[in-house]
Amino acid sequence: MAAWLGRLSLGDAWFNMYSRLLRTKPMGSMAHGSDDLTELGEGSGIGLAKVLTTVDLVSLGVGSCVGTGMYVVAGLVAKAMAGPGVILSFIIAAMASILSGVCYAEFGVRVPKTTGSAYTYSYVTVGEFVAFFIGWNLILEYLIGTAAGASALSSMFDSLANHTISNYMITHLGTLRGLGKGEDTYPDLLALFIALLVTVIIALGVRNSVCFNNVLNVVNLVVWVFMIIAGLFFLSAKNWESGNFLPYGWSGVMQGAATCFYAFIGFDIIATTGEEAKDPNTSIPYAITASLVSCLTAYVSVSVILTLMVPYELIDSSAPLMEMFAVHGFLWGKYIVAVGSIAGLTVSLLGSLFPMPRVIYAMSQDGLLFRCLSHVSVLTHTPVVACVVSGSLAAVLALLVSLRDLIEMMSIGTLLAYTLVSVCVLLLRYQPDENTDTHQFTSEDDGGDLNNAEVPTKDDHMLIGDGDGSASYHTGGTEGEGDDSDFHTGRASLLKRILGGHYYILRLRLGIPSASARPTPATGRTVTRCTLLFFITSFLLWSTVIFGVEQGAGAAAVFSGLMATLMAGSLVKLLIVIIQQPESGMKLPYMAPCVPFVPAAAILANSYLMLKLSPLTWARFTIWCFIGLLIYGCYGVWHSTLELNAREQQAHASSYQRYDDNLDAFSPEEILPPQDQEERPYQGWSAPEERGNIQQEDQDGEQEQYEGDGDGYQSSRGKTNHGFKEED
């Protein structure tokens, strides 16, 4: 008996911890007007200022990555990884970024309060633990990006001064052992000063830092135009001939694409500013698209000029664009490019440091990091404590770590965050709408247009907002209003235009539900399982391909190929199961097209690029994740806002009874009043499975049986996760 009680206690402890790790933040708390950190109106309290326009967001997105990507990454990848094939590396990285970018754009309008970017998205869809994991790695990427920008600026000034700065530091301060491959470096006091100076600029206020960012972007644009025009006079086609275009083969191109991916993180930075944008519903999608196109144009054009002006093996990896003019004796061109390099790298530095304190601010607001980091200055309306802490950490990294080591550490956390965002899109698209009764819709498929069935709507002003600027995720129209809707970019309309008359035959054979069908908790859990299996299988597939097929030989390579084929078939099967489930009818100002195919392609592309990174990068990534797990396990999980709310509810409750205790002694109707049963929303995929089942007699047919099961599911959620849902 004692052993049985011990097992029961252990099971209860595991179930409670499982519930904590997968509790989700209510979507309603993320909409504008839901708390005290939304729009900063006249006479309001301290909050983040809503001052950013679409042009400001595009400027932030382009500037954040064009500097490092154009002035540092292009030359590094061309010389050491891909040669002139760096052009293809940038295009492949851009394609992967676009797949993730459309998912980011949908989340930007689905969750308007996006101060924490992918962290916020994951918190309302996947769960608290995954959200912390993503947020922690976003902090790592911004830290490294800020330190790399400061170090690159320091190297640029040192190059202009004929290396007198570095020689002085080495003579008077000595050298340090490098983090990565053992190369010596010197304490870069200039990089430390630059990082601290930019931290002060960011802490002074959003409007001030964005204006400074826009001015530097104009300078960078002018220098880019100069490089393209002036470079046309020094081109040599011989640099691409005789196999020199792909000297490292396609493997080098793909390895370069993994490194080049970091050069397209601008849309992530755009997504972190949703709470400070004047109109995030329209600004975020437009800004993401414009920044990706602008960055790709800049990278490809500069890579073409660079590799046609200088043979890839002679490219200077520290200052490639400056030295490409010096090689041809055009020194004025070198100094003009130096001005653009300083402007571009400064903007890139601002772009990396700008979102980092905002991610820290969002996590500390939720209690996952220390709450003192969420303090907002009365004067500047910026998270000043988070700015100082994050800027200081970046300055220390810039002081002690070489630029080469920093560049190698850039991409992995960003790729993982983007992959999880794509997973979140799949999860949300197939979950029941919170205020929608999934069995109130009637099918109208009487041989007519399967995609034009009329569906009742709660409110035609979804996420458009009222006169006071407020908006809510919970109030919204549905998608089944025909293909003429400007907002309808889903799978059905696109496939219908492509396939024509074969569209209906394909629907029948694949089992695609009609447009009037709406998801239920059961179908939502099916999609959740399939999506997580797809995520895991994609990593197994690419691991088999990269380490078994590409690097293997003989029978081992053949066996790996067969295993990869089986896993590819499993991925196709999982996709078929997903498309057989009904989609949510929620209509948004922007929706990612071709779901689930676009998010699935993003998951596959990002996981492949992650596995192309070096083992040393994975080792550093593992150490950083271990530190984060310690912080979350010792502090975050116990001081989370959801945890504190749960404790407060338990303290005020006269008694607490588990759902599966005396289950037959009450019914769902006794738990909540009738109006509460009607209005209580579906609480998300992450609600744990029922630990008991409500068995009731089916006296009124199948409809009543489902409704009883649905209430039982909600009751299980309410009891086993008691208090984990925030009070609205």
XYZ file of C-alpha atoms in Angstrom:
728
model
C 0.000 0.000 0.000
C 2.835 2.394 0.876
C 4.541 1.651 -2.428
C 1.285 2.355 -4.288
C 0.899 5.674 -2.463
C 4.508 6.541 -3.345
C 3.866 5.881 -7.009
C 0.688 7.957 -6.863
C 2.540 10.868 -5.273
C 5.285 10.673 -7.873
C 2.691 10.575 -10.636
C 0.935 13.611 -9.218
C 4.203 15.526 -9.008
C 5.040 14.676 -12.621
C 1.540 15.651 -13.777
C 1.743 18.996 -11.966
C 5.157 19.760 -13.475
C 3.915 18.730 -16.925
C 1.025 21.135 -16.524
C 3.372 23.951 -15.538
C 5.689 23.418 -18.500
C 2.866 23.430 -21.059
C 0.601 26.122 -19.638
C -0.141 28.803 -22.195
C -0.760 32.510 -21.882
C -4.342 33.427 -22.849
C -4.492 35.017 -26.283
C -6.808 37.724 -24.965
C -4.084 39.056 -22.668
C -1.903 39.765 -25.694
C -4.391 41.988 -27.518
C -4.168 45.760 -27.308
C -5.903 47.205 -24.323
C -5.587 44.073 -22.214
C -3.103 45.404 -19.684
C -1.163 48.462 -18.619
C 1.577 48.238 -21.233
C -0.369 48.926 -24.357
C -0.961 52.203 -26.088
C 0.577 55.182 -24.356
C -2.137 57.798 -24.462
C -2.317 61.207 -22.883
C -2.342 61.049 -19.137
C -1.658 57.325 -19.122
C 0.892 55.567 -17.002
C 4.320 54.368 -17.949
C 4.363 52.205 -21.075
C 6.117 51.698 -24.354
C 5.581 54.583 -26.768
C 3.634 53.818 -29.976
C 5.598 55.961 -32.428
C 6.915 53.634 -35.160
C 5.570 53.880 -38.722
C 5.886 51.338 -41.530
C 8.890 53.211 -42.930
C 10.550 53.101 -39.507
C 10.009 49.336 -39.301
C 11.449 48.773 -42.784
C 14.429 50.936 -41.863
C 14.997 48.910 -38.692
C 14.662 45.608 -40.542
C 16.970 46.518 -43.421
C 19.539 48.308 -41.309
C 19.732 45.595 -38.694
C 21.184 43.037 -41.085
C 22.460 44.821 -44.209
C 25.501 46.187 -42.366
C 26.910 42.915 -41.083
C 25.568 40.878 -43.994
C 26.959 43.122 -46.719
C 30.231 44.322 -45.197
C 31.290 41.181 -43.278
C 29.336 38.001 -44.115
C 29.532 38.339 -47.912
C 33.331 38.383 -47.985
C 33.701 35.711 -45.285
C 31.409 33.208 -47.045
C 32.866 33.964 -50.489
C 36.433 33.326 -49.359
C 36.060 30.409 -46.972
C 32.877 28.539 -47.942
C 31.289 29.111 -51.342
C 33.444 31.326 -53.593
C 31.311 33.231 -56.132
C 28.603 30.716 -55.204
C 27.916 33.038 -52.270
C 25.302 34.522 -54.610
C 23.406 31.224 -54.520
C 23.967 30.976 -50.763
C 22.242 34.302 -50.234
C 19.347 33.311 -52.509
C 18.830 29.988 -50.687
C 19.019 31.704 -47.303
C 16.522 34.305 -48.532
C 14.072 31.608 -49.635
C 14.246 29.987 -46.200
C 13.803 33.395 -44.589
C 10.752 34.195 -46.721
C 9.086 30.950 -45.629
C 9.612 31.918 -41.999
C 8.816 35.564 -42.723
C 5.259 34.901 -43.873
C 4.678 32.928 -40.672
C 6.068 35.832 -38.643
C 3.780 38.223 -40.524
C 0.686 36.202 -39.607
C 1.704 36.124 -35.963
C 2.351 39.848 -36.050
C -1.323 40.508 -36.790
C -2.649 37.521 -34.821
C -0.863 38.571 -31.633
C -0.613 42.390 -31.820
C 1.346 42.741 -28.587
C 4.577 41.297 -29.958
C 7.227 42.897 -27.776
C 8.814 39.489 -27.272
C 8.620 38.306 -30.887
C 8.883 34.511 -31.192
C 8.896 34.267 -27.397
C 5.441 35.827 -27.196
C 4.125 33.763 -30.080
C 5.223 30.526 -28.453
C 3.852 31.483 -25.040
C 0.294 31.782 -26.348
C 0.430 28.671 -28.525
C 3.006 26.057 -27.534
C 3.629 26.544 -23.829
C 5.726 28.258 -21.197
C 8.805 26.049 -21.333
C 9.168 26.252 -25.116
C 8.560 30.007 -24.938
C 11.356 30.453 -22.397
C 13.658 28.279 -24.503
C 13.028 30.392 -27.604
C 13.313 33.699 -25.756
C 16.552 32.632 -24.123
C 18.097 31.799 -27.476
C 16.867 35.030 -29.052
C 18.766 36.842 -26.294
C 21.861 34.838 -27.259
C 21.545 35.810 -30.921
C 21.080 39.503 -30.146
C 23.982 39.447 -27.705
C 26.261 37.912 -30.305
C 24.982 40.213 -33.044
C 25.608 43.295 -30.914
C 29.088 42.144 -29.907
C 29.935 41.185 -33.501
C 28.778 44.579 -34.754
C 30.893 46.399 -32.200
C 33.895 44.199 -32.960
C 33.461 44.707 -36.731
C 33.302 48.482 -36.265
C 36.441 48.349 -34.167
C 38.199 46.331 -36.887
C 37.049 48.853 -39.497
C 38.538 51.780 -37.575
C 41.695 49.748 -36.996
C 41.992 49.065 -40.729
C 41.607 52.757 -41.553
C 44.337 53.530 -39.010
C 46.699 50.971 -40.588
C 46.315 48.627 -37.593
C 47.887 51.039 -35.128
C 44.997 50.517 -32.671
C 45.373 46.750 -32.495
C 49.153 46.992 -32.274
C 48.866 49.406 -29.369
C 46.450 47.098 -27.535
C 48.651 44.053 -28.045
C 51.773 45.931 -26.920
C 50.262 47.392 -23.738
C 47.535 44.874 -22.801
C 48.749 41.578 -24.247
C 46.678 38.871 -25.902
C 43.939 36.424 -24.878
C 43.355 32.830 -25.904
C 40.505 32.703 -28.438
C 37.203 31.005 -27.643
C 37.044 28.791 -30.687
C 39.989 27.523 -32.683
C 42.631 28.794 -30.314
C 43.685 31.923 -32.195
C 44.949 34.745 -30.040
C 43.037 37.990 -29.748
C 43.527 41.219 -27.833
C 41.219 42.966 -25.349
C 39.253 45.207 -27.706
C 38.630 48.307 -25.602
C 37.376 50.210 -28.646
C 34.659 47.591 -29.243
C 33.722 47.841 -25.548
C 33.337 51.618 -25.850
C 31.283 51.337 -29.064
C 28.864 48.830 -27.516
C 28.344 51.008 -24.425
C 27.811 54.111 -26.571
C 25.112 52.417 -28.657
C 23.493 51.144 -25.444
C 23.123 54.733 -24.276
C 21.558 55.705 -27.616
C 19.009 52.877 -27.365
C 18.188 53.717 -23.741
C 17.472 57.365 -24.601
C 14.252 56.436 -26.349
C 12.687 54.734 -29.340
C 12.040 57.888 -31.329
C 15.617 59.101 -30.899
C 17.218 55.760 -31.778
C 14.969 55.242 -34.832
C 15.762 58.720 -36.206
C 19.478 58.027 -35.813
C 18.939 54.662 -37.506
C 17.146 56.268 -40.474
C 19.941 58.800 -41.052
C 22.589 56.077 -41.130
C 20.447 54.003 -43.479
C 20.368 56.857 -45.977
C 24.171 57.058 -45.876
C 24.411 53.296 -46.341
C 22.035 53.419 -49.321
C 24.093 56.110 -51.047
C 27.318 54.144 -50.582
C 25.660 50.967 -51.875
C 24.635 52.755 -55.080
C 28.206 54.074 -55.413
C 29.681 50.573 -55.029
C 27.454 49.132 -57.728
C 28.157 51.915 -60.244
C 31.880 52.255 -59.543
C 32.397 48.503 -59.470
C 31.122 48.144 -63.048
C 34.410 49.640 -64.292
C 36.575 46.922 -62.680
C 34.727 43.678 -63.512
C 36.513 40.610 -64.877
C 34.552 37.580 -66.112
C 37.654 35.396 -65.635
C 36.907 35.238 -61.917
C 33.863 33.037 -62.669
C 35.406 30.863 -65.386
C 37.160 27.458 -65.276
C 35.149 26.107 -62.359
C 35.780 29.111 -60.151
C 32.091 29.840 -59.667
C 31.550 26.837 -57.359
C 35.046 26.011 -56.110
C 33.701 24.289 -52.973
C 30.758 22.573 -54.700
C 27.145 22.576 -53.618
C 28.099 21.479 -50.119
C 29.980 24.757 -49.726
C 26.983 26.665 -51.084
C 24.657 25.081 -48.504
C 27.148 25.632 -45.687
C 27.394 29.247 -46.793
C 23.595 29.501 -46.842
C 23.481 28.465 -43.183
C 25.875 31.301 -42.329
C 24.144 33.768 -44.664
C 20.812 33.086 -42.940
C 21.854 35.408 -40.139
C 21.942 38.205 -42.707
C 18.127 38.013 -43.025
C 17.007 38.400 -39.419
C 15.506 41.841 -39.987
C 11.911 40.630 -39.947
C 12.478 39.160 -36.489
C 13.474 42.596 -35.246
C 10.388 44.085 -36.913
C 8.217 41.594 -35.048
C 9.604 42.651 -31.656
C 8.350 46.232 -32.153
C 4.657 45.378 -32.509
C 3.783 47.101 -29.238
C 5.538 50.294 -30.345
C 4.154 50.385 -33.907
C 1.310 52.771 -34.674
C -0.580 50.193 -36.756
C 1.001 46.749 -36.326
C -1.743 44.927 -38.256
C -0.662 46.497 -41.548
C 2.838 47.753 -40.802
C 4.371 44.423 -39.771
C 3.470 42.373 -42.907
C 4.491 45.178 -45.283
C 7.718 45.873 -43.392
C 8.699 42.192 -43.324
C 8.176 41.811 -47.070
C 9.983 45.040 -47.939
C 12.967 44.301 -45.696
C 13.478 40.790 -47.102
C 13.344 41.996 -50.710
C 15.652 44.939 -49.983
C 18.212 42.791 -48.189
C 18.273 40.147 -50.918
C 18.768 42.822 -53.602
C 21.650 44.391 -51.686
C 23.407 41.088 -50.948
C 23.171 39.631 -54.435
C 24.295 42.836 -56.165
C 27.255 43.337 -53.825
C 28.280 39.667 -54.089
C 28.267 39.869 -57.890
C 30.425 43.007 -57.878
C 32.819 41.632 -55.237
C 33.454 38.258 -56.883
C 33.833 39.783 -60.360
C 36.268 42.437 -59.116
C 38.482 40.195 -56.960
C 39.218 36.435 -57.267
C 37.566 34.662 -54.359
C 40.872 33.416 -52.886
C 42.226 37.002 -52.709
C 39.215 38.518 -50.926
C 40.064 40.254 -47.652
C 37.802 38.595 -45.071
C 37.946 41.453 -42.544
C 37.108 44.378 -44.866
C 36.230 42.871 -48.273
C 34.317 45.778 -49.801
C 36.900 48.356 -48.807
C 39.829 46.345 -50.088
C 38.199 45.417 -53.408
C 38.702 49.021 -54.553
C 42.191 49.222 -53.009
C 43.265 46.183 -55.058
C 42.545 48.182 -58.234
C 44.254 51.322 -56.886
C 41.022 53.291 -56.434
C 41.749 54.648 -52.943
C 38.967 57.243 -52.997
C 36.557 54.363 -53.506
C 38.035 52.637 -50.485
C 37.426 55.643 -48.232
C 33.892 56.189 -49.532
C 33.098 52.551 -48.839
C 34.670 52.978 -45.394
C 32.104 55.682 -44.606
C 29.307 53.352 -45.720
C 30.816 50.495 -43.737
C 30.846 52.544 -40.568
C 27.256 53.675 -41.160
C 26.056 50.193 -42.115
C 27.750 48.414 -39.221
C 26.454 51.039 -36.792
C 22.911 50.488 -38.052
C 23.416 46.732 -37.785
C 24.654 47.202 -34.249
C 21.570 49.264 -33.424
C 19.367 46.628 -35.045
C 20.826 43.865 -32.893
C 20.727 45.841 -29.645
C 17.272 47.361 -30.234
C 15.166 44.159 -29.822
C 17.279 42.478 -27.144
C 16.100 44.538 -24.144
C 12.526 44.204 -25.398
C 12.702 40.418 -25.351
C 14.204 40.588 -21.853
C 11.461 43.052 -20.883
C 8.699 40.717 -22.121
C 10.159 37.699 -20.319
C 10.644 39.590 -17.059
C 7.088 40.962 -17.300
C 5.884 37.351 -17.363
C 8.129 36.445 -14.423
C 10.364 34.035 -16.337
C 13.354 36.341 -15.797
C 14.000 38.635 -12.856
C 11.196 41.198 -12.642
C 13.526 44.116 -11.982
C 14.497 43.884 -15.669
C 10.999 45.019 -16.695
C 11.358 48.534 -15.286
C 10.342 51.192 -17.847
C 11.819 54.669 -17.578
C 9.364 57.510 -16.935
C 11.352 59.862 -19.172
C 12.273 57.704 -22.180
C 9.534 55.028 -22.018
C 12.114 52.326 -22.720
C 13.042 49.255 -20.623
C 16.127 51.030 -19.324
C 17.313 48.309 -16.906
C 17.104 45.654 -19.613
C 18.952 48.010 -21.988
C 21.810 48.555 -19.550
C 22.148 44.881 -18.618
C 22.002 43.572 -22.177
C 24.296 46.295 -23.535
C 26.841 45.654 -20.811
C 26.886 41.907 -21.508
C 27.349 42.576 -25.218
C 30.187 44.995 -24.440
C 31.983 42.343 -22.382
C 31.646 39.850 -25.238
C 32.998 42.408 -27.700
C 35.930 43.072 -25.361
C 36.986 39.458 -24.887
C 35.820 37.471 -27.950
C 37.216 37.763 -31.471
C 35.025 38.676 -34.433
C 35.638 35.320 -36.113
C 34.406 33.407 -33.060
C 31.337 35.633 -32.805
C 30.365 35.164 -36.440
C 30.446 31.378 -36.058
C 27.943 31.549 -33.193
C 25.296 33.666 -34.904
C 22.752 31.516 -36.704
C 21.726 28.496 -34.672
C 19.414 30.105 -32.124
C 17.733 32.241 -34.776
C 17.098 29.215 -36.984
C 15.566 27.312 -34.079
C 13.339 30.257 -33.146
C 12.090 30.593 -36.724
C 11.380 26.870 -36.867
C 9.276 27.064 -33.728
C 7.330 30.014 -35.162
C 6.426 27.880 -38.185
C 5.286 25.150 -35.802
C 3.122 27.685 -33.998
C 1.392 28.706 -37.233
C 0.393 25.104 -37.861
C -0.899 24.728 -34.320
C -3.004 27.890 -34.337
C -4.504 27.381 -37.801
C -6.070 24.076 -36.768
C -7.206 24.860 -33.221
C -10.836 25.700 -32.385
C -11.719 29.385 -32.231
C -12.062 30.416 -28.626
C -15.525 31.956 -28.982
C -16.807 29.603 -31.653
C -19.114 26.670 -31.036
C -17.689 24.105 -33.424
C -21.042 22.321 -33.880
C -23.123 25.388 -34.603
C -21.996 25.483 -38.239
C -24.072 23.671 -40.808
C -22.651 22.215 -43.968
C -23.828 23.684 -47.231
C -21.987 21.316 -49.585
C -24.928 20.403 -51.763
C -22.834 20.133 -54.905
C -21.938 23.805 -54.890
C -18.676 25.577 -54.323
C -16.933 23.806 -51.492
C -15.120 26.961 -50.533
C -17.987 29.429 -50.588
C -20.107 28.085 -47.757
C -21.485 30.863 -45.608
C -20.444 30.644 -41.972
C -21.821 32.693 -39.087
C -19.492 35.345 -37.783
C -19.195 36.897 -34.359
C -17.886 40.233 -35.469
C -16.901 41.604 -38.861
C -14.248 43.817 -37.355
C -11.702 41.194 -36.350
C -8.456 42.844 -35.303
C -9.467 46.047 -37.065
C -10.301 47.688 -33.783
C -12.854 50.059 -32.434
C -12.750 53.779 -32.507
C -10.523 53.888 -29.475
C -7.887 51.753 -31.156
C -8.543 48.620 -29.143
C -8.726 45.213 -30.750
C -9.025 41.648 -29.569
C -8.105 38.275 -30.923
C -11.340 36.821 -29.606
C -13.645 38.895 -31.781
C -13.390 38.112 -35.420
C -14.963 36.959 -38.603
C -14.554 33.609 -40.220
C -12.943 32.610 -43.406
C -15.779 31.003 -45.252
C -16.929 34.081 -47.116
C -15.765 33.031 -50.552
C -12.608 33.416 -52.529
C -13.274 37.061 -53.311
C -12.234 38.114 -49.824
C -9.082 40.190 -49.814
C -7.998 38.454 -46.665
C -8.423 34.884 -47.905
C -5.004 33.525 -48.766
C -5.507 30.007 -47.488
C -4.814 26.649 -49.083
C -8.219 26.125 -50.723
C -8.385 29.208 -52.928
C -4.822 28.811 -54.265
C -5.199 25.101 -55.020
C -8.542 25.764 -56.672
C -7.006 28.279 -59.057
C -4.114 25.944 -59.886
C -6.011 22.658 -60.281
C -9.268 23.918 -61.750
C -11.795 21.104 -62.176
C -9.489 18.529 -60.575
C -9.706 20.435 -57.313
C -12.884 18.689 -56.103
C -11.599 15.236 -57.070
C -8.430 15.898 -55.086
C -10.465 17.029 -52.073
C -12.494 13.828 -52.113
C -9.504 11.507 -52.503
C -7.411 13.223 -49.831
C -10.347 13.625 -47.487
C -10.034 17.409 -47.245
C -12.959 18.727 -45.168
C -15.424 21.251 -46.526
C -15.015 24.966 -45.936
C -17.874 24.974 -43.434
C -16.207 22.379 -41.194
C -14.627 23.778 -38.049
C -11.961 22.252 -35.793
C -12.743 20.578 -32.497
C -10.485 19.890 -29.509
C -9.979 16.351 -30.844
C -8.859 17.503 -34.316
C -6.687 20.163 -32.709
C -4.845 17.541 -30.681
C -4.419 15.409 -33.810
C -2.720 18.294 -35.596
C -0.566 18.954 -32.548
C 0.743 15.398 -32.474
C 1.367 15.374 -36.232
C 3.158 18.737 -36.121
C 5.484 17.709 -33.297
C 6.256 14.431 -35.061
C 6.955 16.379 -38.258
C 9.342 18.662 -36.357
C 11.276 15.751 -34.836
C 11.282 13.662 -38.018
C 12.645 16.554 -40.086
C 15.756 16.681 -37.887
C 16.164 12.909 -38.104
C 15.760 13.026 -41.885
C 18.407 15.701 -42.462
C 20.763 14.083 -39.947
C 20.534 10.875 -41.952
C 21.044 12.704 -45.243
C 23.972 14.872 -44.092
C 25.885 12.403 -41.949
C 24.804 9.171 -43.651
C 24.238 9.823 -47.348
C 26.544 12.797 -48.003
C 29.417 11.734 -45.768
C 28.920 7.975 -45.895
C 30.127 5.435 -48.446
C 29.181 1.989 -49.679
C 26.535 -0.037 -47.877
C 26.221 2.534 -45.077
C 25.275 5.241 -47.555
C 22.714 2.951 -49.235
C 21.151 2.034 -45.884
C 21.039 5.713 -44.900
C 19.350 6.511 -48.207
C 16.663 3.897 -47.563
C 16.077 5.248 -44.054
C 15.859 8.785 -45.409
C 13.292 7.648 -47.987
C 11.147 6.046 -45.278
C 11.314 9.195 -43.155
C 10.415 11.359 -46.162
C 7.368 9.146 -46.713
C 6.440 9.593 -43.049
C 6.606 13.363 -43.446
C 4.260 13.182 -46.454
C 1.845 11.010 -44.475
C 1.869 13.470 -41.569
C 1.101 16.342 -43.951
C -1.829 14.404 -45.417
C -3.233 13.786 -41.941
C -2.928 17.511 -41.163
C -4.750 18.665 -44.305
C -7.554 16.199 -43.540
C -8.376 18.236 -40.427
C -10.630 21.324 -40.620
C -8.980 24.741 -40.393
C -9.997 27.531 -38.071
C -12.414 30.013 -39.599
C -10.673 32.993 -38.024
C -10.016 35.735 -40.587
C -6.967 37.990 -40.186
C -5.703 41.038 -42.080
C -2.810 38.845 -43.234
C -2.613 35.058 -43.397
C 0.325 32.890 -44.435
C -0.500 31.238 -47.771
C -0.658 27.507 -48.475
C -0.813 26.286 -44.883
C 0.339 23.632 -43.979
C 2.808 23.463 -46.880
C 4.618 26.779 -46.318
C 5.225 26.210 -42.573
C 6.274 22.622 -43.310
C 8.758 23.825 -45.927
C 10.103 26.381 -43.435
C 10.623 23.654 -40.830
C 12.481 21.474 -43.339
C 14.666 24.310 -44.638
C 15.585 25.669 -41.203
C 16.353 22.261 -39.701
C 18.650 21.459 -42.649
C 20.543 24.732 -42.267
C 20.905 24.172 -38.514
C 22.526 20.793 -39.078
C 24.989 22.333 -41.567
C 26.518 24.443 -38.784
C 29.747 23.346 -37.129
C 29.912 21.010 -34.096
C 31.625 23.812 -32.160
C 28.571 26.001 -32.665
C 26.345 23.227 -31.339
C 28.620 22.829 -28.298
C 28.358 26.539 -27.445
C 24.637 26.402 -28.031
C 24.311 23.476 -25.608
C 26.193 25.344 -22.865
C 23.994 28.415 -23.256
C 20.841 26.280 -23.137
C 22.036 24.567 -19.955
C 22.473 27.944 -18.251
C 18.968 28.913 -19.341
C 17.496 25.690 -17.990
C 19.050 26.400 -14.609
C 17.494 29.873 -14.521
C 14.082 28.582 -15.561
C 14.117 25.623 -13.168
C 15.331 27.626 -10.166
C 13.438 30.876 -10.755
C 11.181 31.184 -13.799
C 8.852 28.245 -13.302
C 8.126 29.326 -9.698
C 7.818 33.084 -10.294
C 5.858 32.990 -13.542
C 2.820 35.255 -13.620
C 0.657 32.223 -14.380
C 2.135 30.402 -11.375
C 1.501 33.359 -9.072
C -2.084 33.621 -10.308
C -2.582 29.918 -9.617
C -1.286 30.289 -6.068
C -3.502 33.301 -5.465
C -6.577 31.421 -6.626
C -5.711 28.456 -4.462
C -5.207 30.701 -1.444
C -8.697 32.168 -1.870
C -10.341 28.835 -2.526
C -11.988 27.150 0.448
C -11.071 23.712 -0.830
C -9.361 22.087 -3.797
C -10.581 18.851 -5.298
C -8.949 16.959 -8.120
C -11.041 16.310 -11.198
C -10.709 12.554 -10.984
C -11.674 12.362 -7.290
C -15.339 11.427 -6.770
C -15.907 11.926 -10.477
C -19.381 10.434 -10.378
C -20.459 12.732 -7.550
C -20.935 15.724 -9.812
C -21.566 16.591 -13.425
C -20.165 19.333 -15.651
C -23.396 21.264 -15.243
C -22.713 21.538 -11.496
C -19.242 23.017 -11.973
C -20.216 26.127 -13.890
C -23.419 28.085 -14.415
C -25.036 27.575 -17.822
C -23.834 30.933 -19.118
C -20.258 30.089 -18.162
C -20.463 26.801 -20.021
C -21.551 28.605 -23.151
C -18.943 31.345 -23.007
C -15.909 29.428 -21.778
C -13.376 29.271 -24.649
C -11.267 26.387 -25.826
C -8.066 26.614 -23.792
C -5.468 25.423 -26.241
C -3.612 22.378 -27.492
C -1.343 22.246 -24.472
C -4.080 21.281 -22.005
C -3.088 17.860 -20.629
C -5.121 14.836 -21.648
C -8.009 13.911 -19.431
C -7.064 11.676 -16.548
C -10.591 10.323 -16.407
C -13.509 10.068 -18.775
C -17.042 11.222 -18.214
C -19.371 8.349 -18.948
C -22.926 9.501 -19.483
C -25.968 8.068 -21.098
C -26.664 9.158 -24.651
C -30.319 10.029 -24.508
C -30.488 12.895 -26.983
C -28.347 11.549 -29.830
C -24.848 12.174 -31.049
C -24.920 15.968 -30.600
C -25.593 15.723 -26.868
C -22.896 13.065 -26.497
C -20.290 15.349 -28.061
C -21.333 18.274 -25.946
C -20.962 16.168 -22.816
C -17.510 15.078 -23.907
C -16.558 18.662 -24.670
C -17.626 19.835 -21.242
C -15.748 16.975 -19.699
C -12.628 18.044 -21.527
C -12.991 21.614 -20.346
C -13.636 20.471 -16.801
C -10.488 18.386 -16.845
C -8.522 21.408 -17.992
C -10.064 23.609 -15.377
C -9.244 21.300 -12.504
C -5.907 19.808 -13.384
C -4.506 23.157 -14.497
C -6.304 25.108 -11.821
C -5.280 28.736 -11.956
C -3.014 28.511 -14.949
C -5.364 30.615 -17.065
C -4.990 34.316 -16.368
C -7.907 36.350 -15.268
C -9.075 38.590 -18.099
